[in-house]
Amino acid sequence: MVEYRIGEIAKTCNVNKETIRYYDRMGLISKPTRTDSGYRLYSDETINRILFIKRIQDLGFTLTEIHKLLGVADKEEVRCADMYDFVVHKLDDVRKKIIDMQRIECMLTDLKNRCPDEKAIHECPIIEALMDNKEKEEHQ
Amino acid sequence: MVEYRIGEIAKTCNVNKETIRYYDRMGLISKPTRTDSGYRLYSDETINRILFIKRIQDLGFTLTEIHKLLGVADKEEVRCADMYDFVVHKLDDVRKKIIDMQRIECMLTDLKNRCPDEKAIHECPIIEALMDNKEKEEHQ
DNA sequence: CTTGACCCTGTACCTTGGTACAGGGTTTAT
DNA sequence: ATAAACCCTGTACCAAGGTACAGGGTCAAG
């Protein structure tokens, strides 16, 4: 079995060496074997795992979630059901977030549309709209 | 003009006292007057400003952006044009983020759909899909 | 006159996902 | 044999938006 030093792994996976040590500390990758002088030695398995981590991180999973997930994946039994639940749960999260963002989009669009064509006038309808609890209070 | 102590303001605005001191330090609210013993005293204006901050924070603005925005708003001239640009820029951001999230949603949905009805089997299609660079490598 | 509820400042700490040294040791190439 | 390139550990630091003390002062009620 071929073994690689941290720098090679970093280059292959396109991550920082420090990131790999960080994943090591966090227990996201299995403990490497070491040379007599203490250098870390990793196998292809770790390359796959790092790429896996990066891929699902892009899907919006946090490292904590990934950690849990990998724990599940490493167990072999029931792992499929757990994975399924995990993905379903995350999907739910993402959908909620999208709805939230769309709400924000609406509000911003609304604010934008309040602006007349002549943009350099003194009263700002945007500020007024946001400050609508101020309405008839003091102006100083 | 009525003046309130920090605790009252905190209760009214439903934020922590520490948060108000933090906003004070950050220059997000105007410097309070003080009692002889150093207690902060705020007016209604500050209540409105804190509520304003909270409202646009919910719209996805960071405190740094809000700081800039309030600076613009306090200047009175050109403020409307700047506000407009700000909102347009933020709207763009939000739209990009939504598209991103929708891409993630698609991928998660795809992963979910790979699961057969019998969920407790040993091979996990989700893990397999995510690990597709592993394919014919070692199983140990 | 003392207890409890306030308030003050200053500093440290939290989370997340790393990055950046400092101060060493090792290996490889010339 | 020595310099460059690599590795090690341990610690501090980054953004953001606060929170949590520690160690003190102040104010109103009983």
mmCIF file of C-alpha atoms (C1' of nucleotides) in Angstrom:
data_model
loop_
_atom_site.group_PDB
_atom_site.id
_atom_site.type_symbol
_atom_site.label_atom_id
_atom_site.label_comp_id
_atom_site.label_asym_id
_atom_site.label_seq_id
_atom_site.Cartn_x
_atom_site.Cartn_y
_atom_site.Cartn_z
ATOM 1 C CA MET A 1 0.000 0.000 0.000
ATOM 2 C CA VAL A 2 1.395 3.355 -1.074
ATOM 3 C CA GLU A 3 1.773 5.981 1.581
ATOM 4 C CA TYR A 4 1.980 9.713 1.170
ATOM 5 C CA ARG A 5 3.367 12.510 3.231
ATOM 6 C CA ILE A 6 1.192 15.411 4.264
ATOM 7 C CA GLY A 7 2.464 17.729 1.537
ATOM 8 C CA GLU A 8 1.574 15.275 -1.200
ATOM 9 C CA ILE A 9 -1.891 14.734 0.218
ATOM 10 C CA ALA A 10 -2.383 18.470 0.468
ATOM 11 C CA LYS A 11 -1.428 18.954 -3.171
ATOM 12 C CA THR A 12 -3.587 16.076 -4.382
ATOM 13 C CA CYS A 13 -6.630 17.244 -2.481
ATOM 14 C CA ASN A 14 -5.945 20.893 -3.085
ATOM 15 C CA VAL A 15 -6.079 21.828 0.568
ATOM 16 C CA ASN A 16 -3.624 23.344 2.987
ATOM 17 C CA LYS A 17 -1.324 21.123 5.039
ATOM 18 C CA GLU A 18 -2.584 22.892 8.138
ATOM 19 C CA THR A 19 -6.096 21.921 7.167
ATOM 20 C CA ILE A 20 -5.101 18.263 7.108
ATOM 21 C CA ARG A 21 -3.513 18.541 10.542
ATOM 22 C CA TYR A 22 -6.664 20.289 11.659
ATOM 23 C CA TYR A 23 -8.823 17.446 10.353
ATOM 24 C CA ASP A 24 -6.458 15.056 12.106
ATOM 25 C CA ARG A 25 -6.932 16.895 15.406
ATOM 26 C CA MET A 26 -10.695 16.965 14.889
ATOM 27 C CA GLY A 27 -10.775 13.232 14.224
ATOM 28 C CA LEU A 28 -12.221 13.639 10.753
ATOM 29 C CA ILE A 29 -9.555 11.453 9.191
ATOM 30 C CA SER A 30 -8.017 8.328 10.649
ATOM 31 C CA LYS A 31 -4.802 8.623 12.614
ATOM 32 C CA PRO A 32 -1.877 8.355 10.195
ATOM 33 C CA THR A 33 1.006 5.977 10.624
ATOM 34 C CA ARG A 34 4.254 7.779 11.336
ATOM 35 C CA THR A 35 7.833 7.484 10.154
ATOM 36 C CA ASP A 36 10.535 7.032 12.789
ATOM 37 C CA SER A 37 11.019 10.758 12.784
ATOM 38 C CA GLY A 38 7.337 11.422 13.306
ATOM 39 C CA TYR A 39 6.214 12.369 9.797
ATOM 40 C CA ARG A 40 2.592 11.577 9.037
ATOM 41 C CA LEU A 41 1.955 8.907 6.400
ATOM 42 C CA TYR A 42 -1.429 8.613 4.741
ATOM 43 C CA SER A 43 -2.976 6.112 2.345
ATOM 44 C CA ASP A 44 -5.344 6.607 -0.576
ATOM 45 C CA GLU A 45 -8.216 6.071 1.798
ATOM 46 C CA THR A 46 -7.458 9.404 3.435
ATOM 47 C CA ILE A 47 -7.319 11.132 0.062
ATOM 48 C CA ASN A 48 -10.796 9.822 -0.649
ATOM 49 C CA ARG A 49 -12.007 10.882 2.718
ATOM 50 C CA ILE A 50 -10.694 14.426 2.377
ATOM 51 C CA LEU A 51 -12.270 14.744 -1.063
ATOM 52 C CA PHE A 52 -15.501 13.395 0.381
ATOM 53 C CA ILE A 53 -15.384 15.956 3.183
ATOM 54 C CA LYS A 54 -14.798 18.775 0.740
ATOM 55 C CA ARG A 55 -17.612 17.621 -1.482
ATOM 56 C CA ILE A 56 -20.266 17.453 1.177
ATOM 57 C CA GLN A 57 -18.960 20.599 2.811
ATOM 58 C CA ASP A 58 -19.926 22.284 -0.458
ATOM 59 C CA LEU A 59 -23.416 20.900 0.059
ATOM 60 C CA GLY A 60 -23.633 23.028 3.170
ATOM 61 C CA PHE A 61 -22.739 20.490 5.835
ATOM 62 C CA THR A 62 -20.660 21.730 8.752
ATOM 63 C CA LEU A 63 -17.615 19.803 9.905
ATOM 64 C CA THR A 64 -19.510 18.803 13.008
ATOM 65 C CA GLU A 65 -22.244 17.281 10.894
ATOM 66 C CA ILE A 66 -19.693 15.597 8.677
ATOM 67 C CA HIS A 67 -18.024 14.173 11.739
ATOM 68 C CA LYS A 68 -21.274 12.641 12.906
ATOM 69 C CA LEU A 69 -22.007 11.428 9.418
ATOM 70 C CA LEU A 70 -18.640 9.761 9.029
ATOM 71 C CA GLY A 71 -19.141 8.100 12.371
ATOM 72 C CA VAL A 72 -22.355 6.704 10.980
ATOM 73 C CA ALA A 73 -20.722 5.717 7.693
ATOM 74 C CA ASP A 74 -17.912 3.913 9.478
ATOM 75 C CA LYS A 75 -20.304 1.732 11.421
ATOM 76 C CA GLU A 76 -21.511 -0.260 8.400
ATOM 77 C CA GLU A 77 -24.782 -1.401 10.004
ATOM 78 C CA VAL A 78 -27.823 0.856 9.801
ATOM 79 C CA ARG A 79 -25.621 3.421 8.161
ATOM 80 C CA CYS A 80 -27.885 3.732 5.163
ATOM 81 C CA ALA A 81 -30.968 4.648 7.136
ATOM 82 C CA ASP A 82 -29.009 7.186 9.157
ATOM 83 C CA MET A 83 -27.535 8.678 6.026
ATOM 84 C CA TYR A 84 -30.980 8.965 4.557
ATOM 85 C CA ASP A 85 -32.291 10.749 7.640
ATOM 86 C CA PHE A 86 -29.316 13.029 7.615
ATOM 87 C CA VAL A 87 -29.839 14.059 4.020
ATOM 88 C CA VAL A 88 -33.562 14.508 4.495
ATOM 89 C CA HIS A 89 -32.984 16.674 7.519
ATOM 90 C CA LYS A 90 -30.424 18.782 5.700
ATOM 91 C CA LEU A 91 -32.719 19.104 2.722
ATOM 92 C CA ASP A 92 -35.352 20.453 5.025
ATOM 93 C CA ASP A 93 -32.878 22.979 6.422
ATOM 94 C CA VAL A 94 -31.868 24.106 2.981
ATOM 95 C CA ARG A 95 -35.449 24.526 1.863
ATOM 96 C CA LYS A 96 -36.249 26.618 4.920
ATOM 97 C CA LYS A 97 -33.220 28.763 4.247
ATOM 98 C CA ILE A 98 -34.269 29.283 0.641
ATOM 99 C CA ILE A 99 -37.705 30.444 1.736
ATOM 100 C CA ASP A 100 -36.060 32.830 4.182
ATOM 101 C CA MET A 101 -33.806 34.231 1.529
ATOM 102 C CA GLN A 102 -36.730 34.671 -0.801
ATOM 103 C CA ARG A 103 -38.549 36.631 1.852
ATOM 104 C CA ILE A 104 -35.514 38.854 2.174
ATOM 105 C CA GLU A 105 -35.379 39.194 -1.601
ATOM 106 C CA CYS A 106 -38.964 40.393 -1.643
ATOM 107 C CA MET A 107 -38.344 42.976 1.023
ATOM 108 C CA LEU A 108 -35.255 44.311 -0.692
ATOM 109 C CA THR A 109 -37.034 44.445 -4.026
ATOM 110 C CA ASP A 110 -39.862 46.312 -2.388
ATOM 111 C CA LEU A 111 -37.440 48.784 -0.842
ATOM 112 C CA LYS A 112 -35.716 49.270 -4.160
ATOM 113 C CA ASN A 113 -38.987 49.908 -5.967
ATOM 114 C CA ARG A 114 -39.896 52.696 -3.617
ATOM 115 C CA CYS A 115 -37.121 54.783 -5.101
ATOM 116 C CA PRO A 116 -38.219 57.265 -7.699
ATOM 117 C CA ASP A 117 -36.170 57.745 -10.847
ATOM 118 C CA GLU A 118 -34.568 60.883 -9.542
ATOM 119 C CA LYS A 119 -32.337 59.271 -7.005
ATOM 120 C CA ALA A 120 -30.535 62.253 -5.489
ATOM 121 C CA ILE A 121 -33.433 63.838 -3.667
ATOM 122 C CA HIS A 122 -33.378 64.514 0.020
ATOM 123 C CA GLU A 123 -36.041 62.277 1.435
ATOM 124 C CA CYS A 124 -35.016 58.670 1.172
ATOM 125 C CA PRO A 125 -38.021 56.383 0.891
ATOM 126 C CA ILE A 126 -35.885 53.418 1.834
ATOM 127 C CA ILE A 127 -34.820 54.855 5.139
ATOM 128 C CA GLU A 128 -38.328 56.085 5.739
ATOM 129 C CA ALA A 129 -39.761 52.650 5.072
ATOM 130 C CA LEU A 130 -37.326 50.979 7.444
ATOM 131 C CA MET A 131 -37.825 53.618 10.091
ATOM 132 C CA ASP A 132 -41.599 53.450 9.980
ATOM 133 C CA ASN A 133 -41.813 53.120 13.725
ATOM 134 C CA LYS A 134 -40.327 56.612 13.871
ATOM 135 C CA GLU A 135 -43.038 58.212 11.739
ATOM 136 C CA LYS A 136 -44.197 61.224 13.737
ATOM 137 C CA GLU A 137 -41.431 61.357 16.315
ATOM 138 C CA GLU A 138 -38.820 64.063 16.768
ATOM 139 C CA HIS A 139 -36.519 65.100 13.957
ATOM 140 C CA GLN A 140 -33.305 66.580 15.281
ATOM 141 C CA MET B 1 -37.345 64.499 26.523
ATOM 142 C CA VAL B 2 -37.644 61.214 28.390
ATOM 143 C CA GLU B 3 -34.455 59.316 29.072
ATOM 144 C CA TYR B 4 -34.003 55.642 29.757
ATOM 145 C CA ARG B 5 -31.337 53.593 31.444
ATOM 146 C CA ILE B 6 -29.655 50.773 29.621
ATOM 147 C CA GLY B 7 -31.775 48.069 31.236
ATOM 148 C CA GLU B 8 -35.012 49.694 30.129
ATOM 149 C CA ILE B 9 -33.752 50.117 26.596
ATOM 150 C CA ALA B 10 -32.652 46.499 26.576
ATOM 151 C CA LYS B 11 -36.071 45.319 27.671
ATOM 152 C CA THR B 12 -37.914 47.540 25.202
ATOM 153 C CA CYS B 13 -35.775 46.466 22.270
ATOM 154 C CA ASN B 14 -35.530 42.896 23.428
ATOM 155 C CA VAL B 15 -31.762 42.789 23.318
ATOM 156 C CA ASN B 16 -29.060 42.201 25.873
ATOM 157 C CA LYS B 17 -27.573 45.107 27.812
ATOM 158 C CA GLU B 18 -24.161 43.934 26.704
ATOM 159 C CA THR B 19 -25.318 44.220 23.124
ATOM 160 C CA ILE B 20 -26.217 47.849 23.647
ATOM 161 C CA ARG B 21 -22.802 48.561 25.165
ATOM 162 C CA TYR B 22 -21.315 46.717 22.218
ATOM 163 C CA TYR B 23 -23.223 48.891 19.754
ATOM 164 C CA ASP B 24 -22.076 51.899 21.731
ATOM 165 C CA ARG B 25 -18.443 50.820 21.426
ATOM 166 C CA MET B 26 -18.920 50.130 17.714
ATOM 167 C CA GLY B 27 -20.419 53.569 17.168
ATOM 168 C CA LEU B 28 -23.705 52.195 15.890
ATOM 169 C CA ILE B 29 -25.727 54.309 18.300
ATOM 170 C CA SER B 30 -25.025 57.851 19.394
ATOM 171 C CA LYS B 31 -23.077 58.426 22.585
ATOM 172 C CA PRO B 32 -25.502 58.519 25.506
ATOM 173 C CA THR B 33 -25.650 61.296 28.045
ATOM 174 C CA ARG B 34 -24.561 60.137 31.475
ATOM 175 C CA THR B 35 -25.774 60.604 35.019
ATOM 176 C CA ASP B 36 -23.311 62.009 37.553
ATOM 177 C CA SER B 37 -22.467 58.460 38.527
ATOM 178 C CA GLY B 38 -21.805 57.443 34.933
ATOM 179 C CA TYR B 39 -25.012 55.604 34.080
ATOM 180 C CA ARG B 40 -25.896 55.719 30.383
ATOM 181 C CA LEU B 41 -29.086 57.604 29.486
ATOM 182 C CA TYR B 42 -30.749 57.087 26.136
ATOM 183 C CA SER B 43 -33.631 58.775 24.350
ATOM 184 C CA ASP B 44 -36.355 57.335 22.122
ATOM 185 C CA GLU B 45 -34.144 58.014 19.162
ATOM 186 C CA THR B 46 -31.807 55.284 20.293
ATOM 187 C CA ILE B 47 -34.690 52.868 20.735
ATOM 188 C CA ASN B 48 -35.673 53.525 17.133
ATOM 189 C CA ARG B 49 -32.144 53.105 15.966
ATOM 190 C CA ILE B 50 -31.686 49.792 17.735
ATOM 191 C CA LEU B 51 -34.967 48.514 16.317
ATOM 192 C CA PHE B 52 -33.850 49.715 12.909
ATOM 193 C CA ILE B 53 -30.544 47.894 13.256
ATOM 194 C CA LYS B 54 -32.322 44.716 14.266
ATOM 195 C CA ARG B 55 -34.750 44.996 11.372
ATOM 196 C CA ILE B 56 -32.171 45.356 8.662
ATOM 197 C CA GLN B 57 -29.910 42.846 10.327
ATOM 198 C CA ASP B 58 -32.756 40.422 9.709
ATOM 199 C CA LEU B 59 -32.588 41.417 6.077
ATOM 200 C CA GLY B 60 -29.100 39.972 5.969
ATOM 201 C CA PHE B 61 -27.023 43.086 6.482
ATOM 202 C CA THR B 62 -23.907 42.822 8.619
ATOM 203 C CA LEU B 63 -23.185 45.348 11.349
ATOM 204 C CA THR B 64 -20.376 46.740 9.233
ATOM 205 C CA GLU B 65 -22.782 47.373 6.396
ATOM 206 C CA ILE B 66 -25.280 48.877 8.781
ATOM 207 C CA HIS B 67 -22.597 51.140 10.161
ATOM 208 C CA LYS B 68 -21.790 52.389 6.681
ATOM 209 C CA LEU B 69 -25.451 52.768 5.914
ATOM 210 C CA LEU B 70 -26.172 54.742 9.054
ATOM 211 C CA GLY B 71 -23.210 56.938 8.279
ATOM 212 C CA VAL B 72 -24.738 57.600 4.898
ATOM 213 C CA ALA B 73 -28.157 58.192 6.411
ATOM 214 C CA ASP B 74 -26.770 60.627 8.967
ATOM 215 C CA LYS B 75 -25.128 62.733 6.294
ATOM 216 C CA GLU B 76 -28.487 63.737 4.799
ATOM 217 C CA GLU B 77 -27.198 64.709 1.333
ATOM 218 C CA VAL B 78 -26.816 62.049 -1.365
ATOM 219 C CA ARG B 79 -28.048 59.587 1.188
ATOM 220 C CA CYS B 80 -30.879 58.399 -1.015
ATOM 221 C CA ALA B 81 -28.670 57.507 -3.970
ATOM 222 C CA ASP B 82 -26.241 55.669 -1.691
ATOM 223 C CA MET B 83 -29.080 53.827 -0.028
ATOM 224 C CA TYR B 84 -30.397 52.795 -3.382
ATOM 225 C CA ASP B 85 -27.037 51.449 -4.502
ATOM 226 C CA PHE B 86 -26.663 49.645 -1.225
ATOM 227 C CA VAL B 87 -29.995 47.915 -1.533
ATOM 228 C CA VAL B 88 -29.395 47.006 -5.161
ATOM 229 C CA HIS B 89 -26.033 45.519 -4.293
ATOM 230 C CA LYS B 90 -27.462 43.538 -1.419
ATOM 231 C CA LEU B 91 -30.322 42.330 -3.562
ATOM 232 C CA ASP B 92 -27.799 40.990 -6.014
ATOM 233 C CA ASP B 93 -26.014 39.155 -3.204
ATOM 234 C CA VAL B 94 -29.217 37.628 -1.949
ATOM 235 C CA ARG B 95 -30.222 36.440 -5.402
ATOM 236 C CA LYS B 96 -26.856 34.782 -5.924
ATOM 237 C CA LYS B 97 -27.175 33.072 -2.589
ATOM 238 C CA ILE B 98 -30.626 31.776 -3.457
ATOM 239 C CA ILE B 99 -29.340 30.261 -6.681
ATOM 240 C CA ASP B 100 -26.544 28.606 -4.733
ATOM 241 C CA MET B 101 -28.940 27.177 -2.214
ATOM 242 C CA GLN B 102 -31.168 25.877 -4.970
ATOM 243 C CA ARG B 103 -28.236 24.047 -6.518
ATOM 244 C CA ILE B 104 -27.572 22.456 -3.155
ATOM 245 C CA GLU B 105 -31.232 21.574 -2.841
ATOM 246 C CA CYS B 106 -31.107 19.773 -6.187
ATOM 247 C CA MET B 107 -28.077 17.772 -5.198
ATOM 248 C CA LEU B 108 -29.558 16.770 -1.858
ATOM 249 C CA THR B 109 -32.823 15.793 -3.509
ATOM 250 C CA ASP B 110 -30.898 13.704 -5.982
ATOM 251 C CA LEU B 111 -29.034 11.977 -3.173
ATOM 252 C CA LYS B 112 -32.246 11.328 -1.321
ATOM 253 C CA ASN B 113 -33.912 9.828 -4.380
ATOM 254 C CA ARG B 114 -31.163 7.293 -4.794
ATOM 255 C CA CYS B 115 -32.335 5.571 -1.653
ATOM 256 C CA PRO B 116 -34.514 2.549 -2.249
ATOM 257 C CA ASP B 117 -37.606 2.002 -0.138
ATOM 258 C CA GLU B 118 -35.878 -0.603 1.965
ATOM 259 C CA LYS B 119 -33.620 1.762 3.804
ATOM 260 C CA ALA B 120 -31.818 -0.562 6.157
ATOM 261 C CA ILE B 121 -29.697 -2.446 3.644
ATOM 262 C CA HIS B 122 -25.963 -2.461 3.842
ATOM 263 C CA GLU B 123 -24.824 -0.579 0.778
ATOM 264 C CA CYS B 124 -25.580 3.095 1.090
ATOM 265 C CA PRO B 125 -26.197 4.717 -2.290
ATOM 266 C CA ILE B 126 -25.682 8.134 -0.779
ATOM 267 C CA ILE B 127 -22.220 7.371 0.460
ATOM 268 C CA GLU B 128 -21.458 5.604 -2.779
ATOM 269 C CA ALA B 129 -22.591 8.594 -4.814
ATOM 270 C CA LEU B 130 -20.527 10.986 -2.745
ATOM 271 C CA MET B 131 -17.524 8.684 -2.823
ATOM 272 C CA ASP B 132 -17.658 8.126 -6.562
ATOM 273 C CA ASN B 133 -13.961 8.709 -6.877
ATOM 274 C CA LYS B 134 -13.480 5.646 -4.710
ATOM 275 C CA GLU B 135 -15.417 3.282 -7.004
ATOM 276 C CA LYS B 136 -13.105 0.275 -7.498
ATOM 277 C CA GLU B 137 -10.559 1.037 -4.807
ATOM 278 C CA GLU B 138 -9.780 -1.009 -1.728
ATOM 279 C CA HIS B 139 -12.497 -2.037 0.708
ATOM 280 C CA GLN B 140 -11.040 -2.708 4.115
ATOM 281 C "C1'" DC C 1 -27.664 50.562 57.334
ATOM 282 C "C1'" DT C 2 -27.679 46.832 54.756
ATOM 283 C "C1'" DT C 3 -29.524 43.972 50.983
ATOM 284 C "C1'" DG C 4 -30.648 43.473 46.293
ATOM 285 C "C1'" DA C 5 -31.054 45.309 41.970
ATOM 286 C "C1'" DC C 6 -29.023 48.082 39.107
ATOM 287 C "C1'" DC C 7 -24.890 50.177 36.651
ATOM 288 C "C1'" DC C 8 -19.716 50.763 35.276
ATOM 289 C "C1'" DT C 9 -15.074 49.268 32.862
ATOM 290 C "C1'" DG C 10 -12.019 46.031 31.132
ATOM 291 C "C1'" DT C 11 -10.883 41.782 29.642
ATOM 292 C "C1'" DA C 12 -11.507 37.104 28.302
ATOM 293 C "C1'" DC C 13 -14.180 33.868 25.983
ATOM 294 C "C1'" DC C 14 -17.430 31.644 22.522
ATOM 295 C "C1'" DT C 15 -18.209 29.497 17.606
ATOM 296 C "C1'" DT C 16 -16.424 27.876 12.861
ATOM 297 C "C1'" DG C 17 -12.987 26.585 9.843
ATOM 298 C "C1'" DG C 18 -9.247 27.176 9.427
ATOM 299 C "C1'" DT C 19 -4.352 30.238 8.883
ATOM 300 C "C1'" DA C 20 0.102 31.856 10.615
ATOM 301 C "C1'" DC C 21 3.850 31.810 13.144
ATOM 302 C "C1'" DA C 22 7.823 30.365 16.395
ATOM 303 C "C1'" DG C 23 11.129 27.340 17.223
ATOM 304 C "C1'" DG C 24 12.606 23.373 16.423
ATOM 305 C "C1'" DG C 25 14.071 18.494 13.720
ATOM 306 C "C1'" DT C 26 14.690 15.734 9.043
ATOM 307 C "C1'" DT C 27 15.524 14.623 4.394
ATOM 308 C "C1'" DT C 28 17.135 15.473 -0.146
ATOM 309 C "C1'" DA C 29 19.891 17.499 -3.639
ATOM 310 C "C1'" DT C 30 24.097 19.447 -4.945
ATOM 311 C "C1'" DA D 1 28.652 19.085 4.137
ATOM 312 C "C1'" DT D 2 25.418 22.250 3.832
ATOM 313 C "C1'" DA D 3 21.375 24.618 2.071
ATOM 314 C "C1'" DA D 4 16.675 24.099 0.571
ATOM 315 C "C1'" DA D 5 12.660 21.991 1.235
ATOM 316 C "C1'" DC D 6 10.158 19.405 3.987
ATOM 317 C "C1'" DC D 7 8.099 17.957 8.545
ATOM 318 C "C1'" DC D 8 6.838 18.425 13.725
ATOM 319 C "C1'" DT D 9 4.276 20.648 17.980
ATOM 320 C "C1'" DG D 10 2.193 24.292 20.235
ATOM 321 C "C1'" DT D 11 0.177 28.474 20.403
ATOM 322 C "C1'" DA D 12 -1.932 32.628 18.790
ATOM 323 C "C1'" DC D 13 -4.828 34.800 15.570
ATOM 324 C "C1'" DC D 14 -8.755 35.981 12.008
ATOM 325 C "C1'" DA D 15 -13.903 37.431 11.241
ATOM 326 C "C1'" DA D 16 -18.641 38.453 13.476
ATOM 327 C "C1'" DG D 17 -21.519 39.358 16.823
ATOM 328 C "C1'" DG D 18 -21.786 39.152 20.637
ATOM 329 C "C1'" DT D 19 -21.647 36.776 25.911
ATOM 330 C "C1'" DA D 20 -19.599 36.262 30.481
ATOM 331 C "C1'" DC D 21 -17.097 37.382 34.073
ATOM 332 C "C1'" DA D 22 -14.272 40.029 37.697
ATOM 333 C "C1'" DG D 23 -14.177 43.579 40.546
ATOM 334 C "C1'" DG D 24 -15.993 47.490 41.553
ATOM 335 C "C1'" DG D 25 -19.657 51.667 42.354
ATOM 336 C "C1'" DT D 26 -24.791 53.379 43.057
ATOM 337 C "C1'" DC D 27 -29.507 53.626 44.399
ATOM 338 C "C1'" DA D 28 -34.088 52.533 46.549
ATOM 339 C "C1'" DA D 29 -36.634 49.870 49.977
ATOM 340 C "C1'" DG D 30 -37.289 47.919 54.366
#
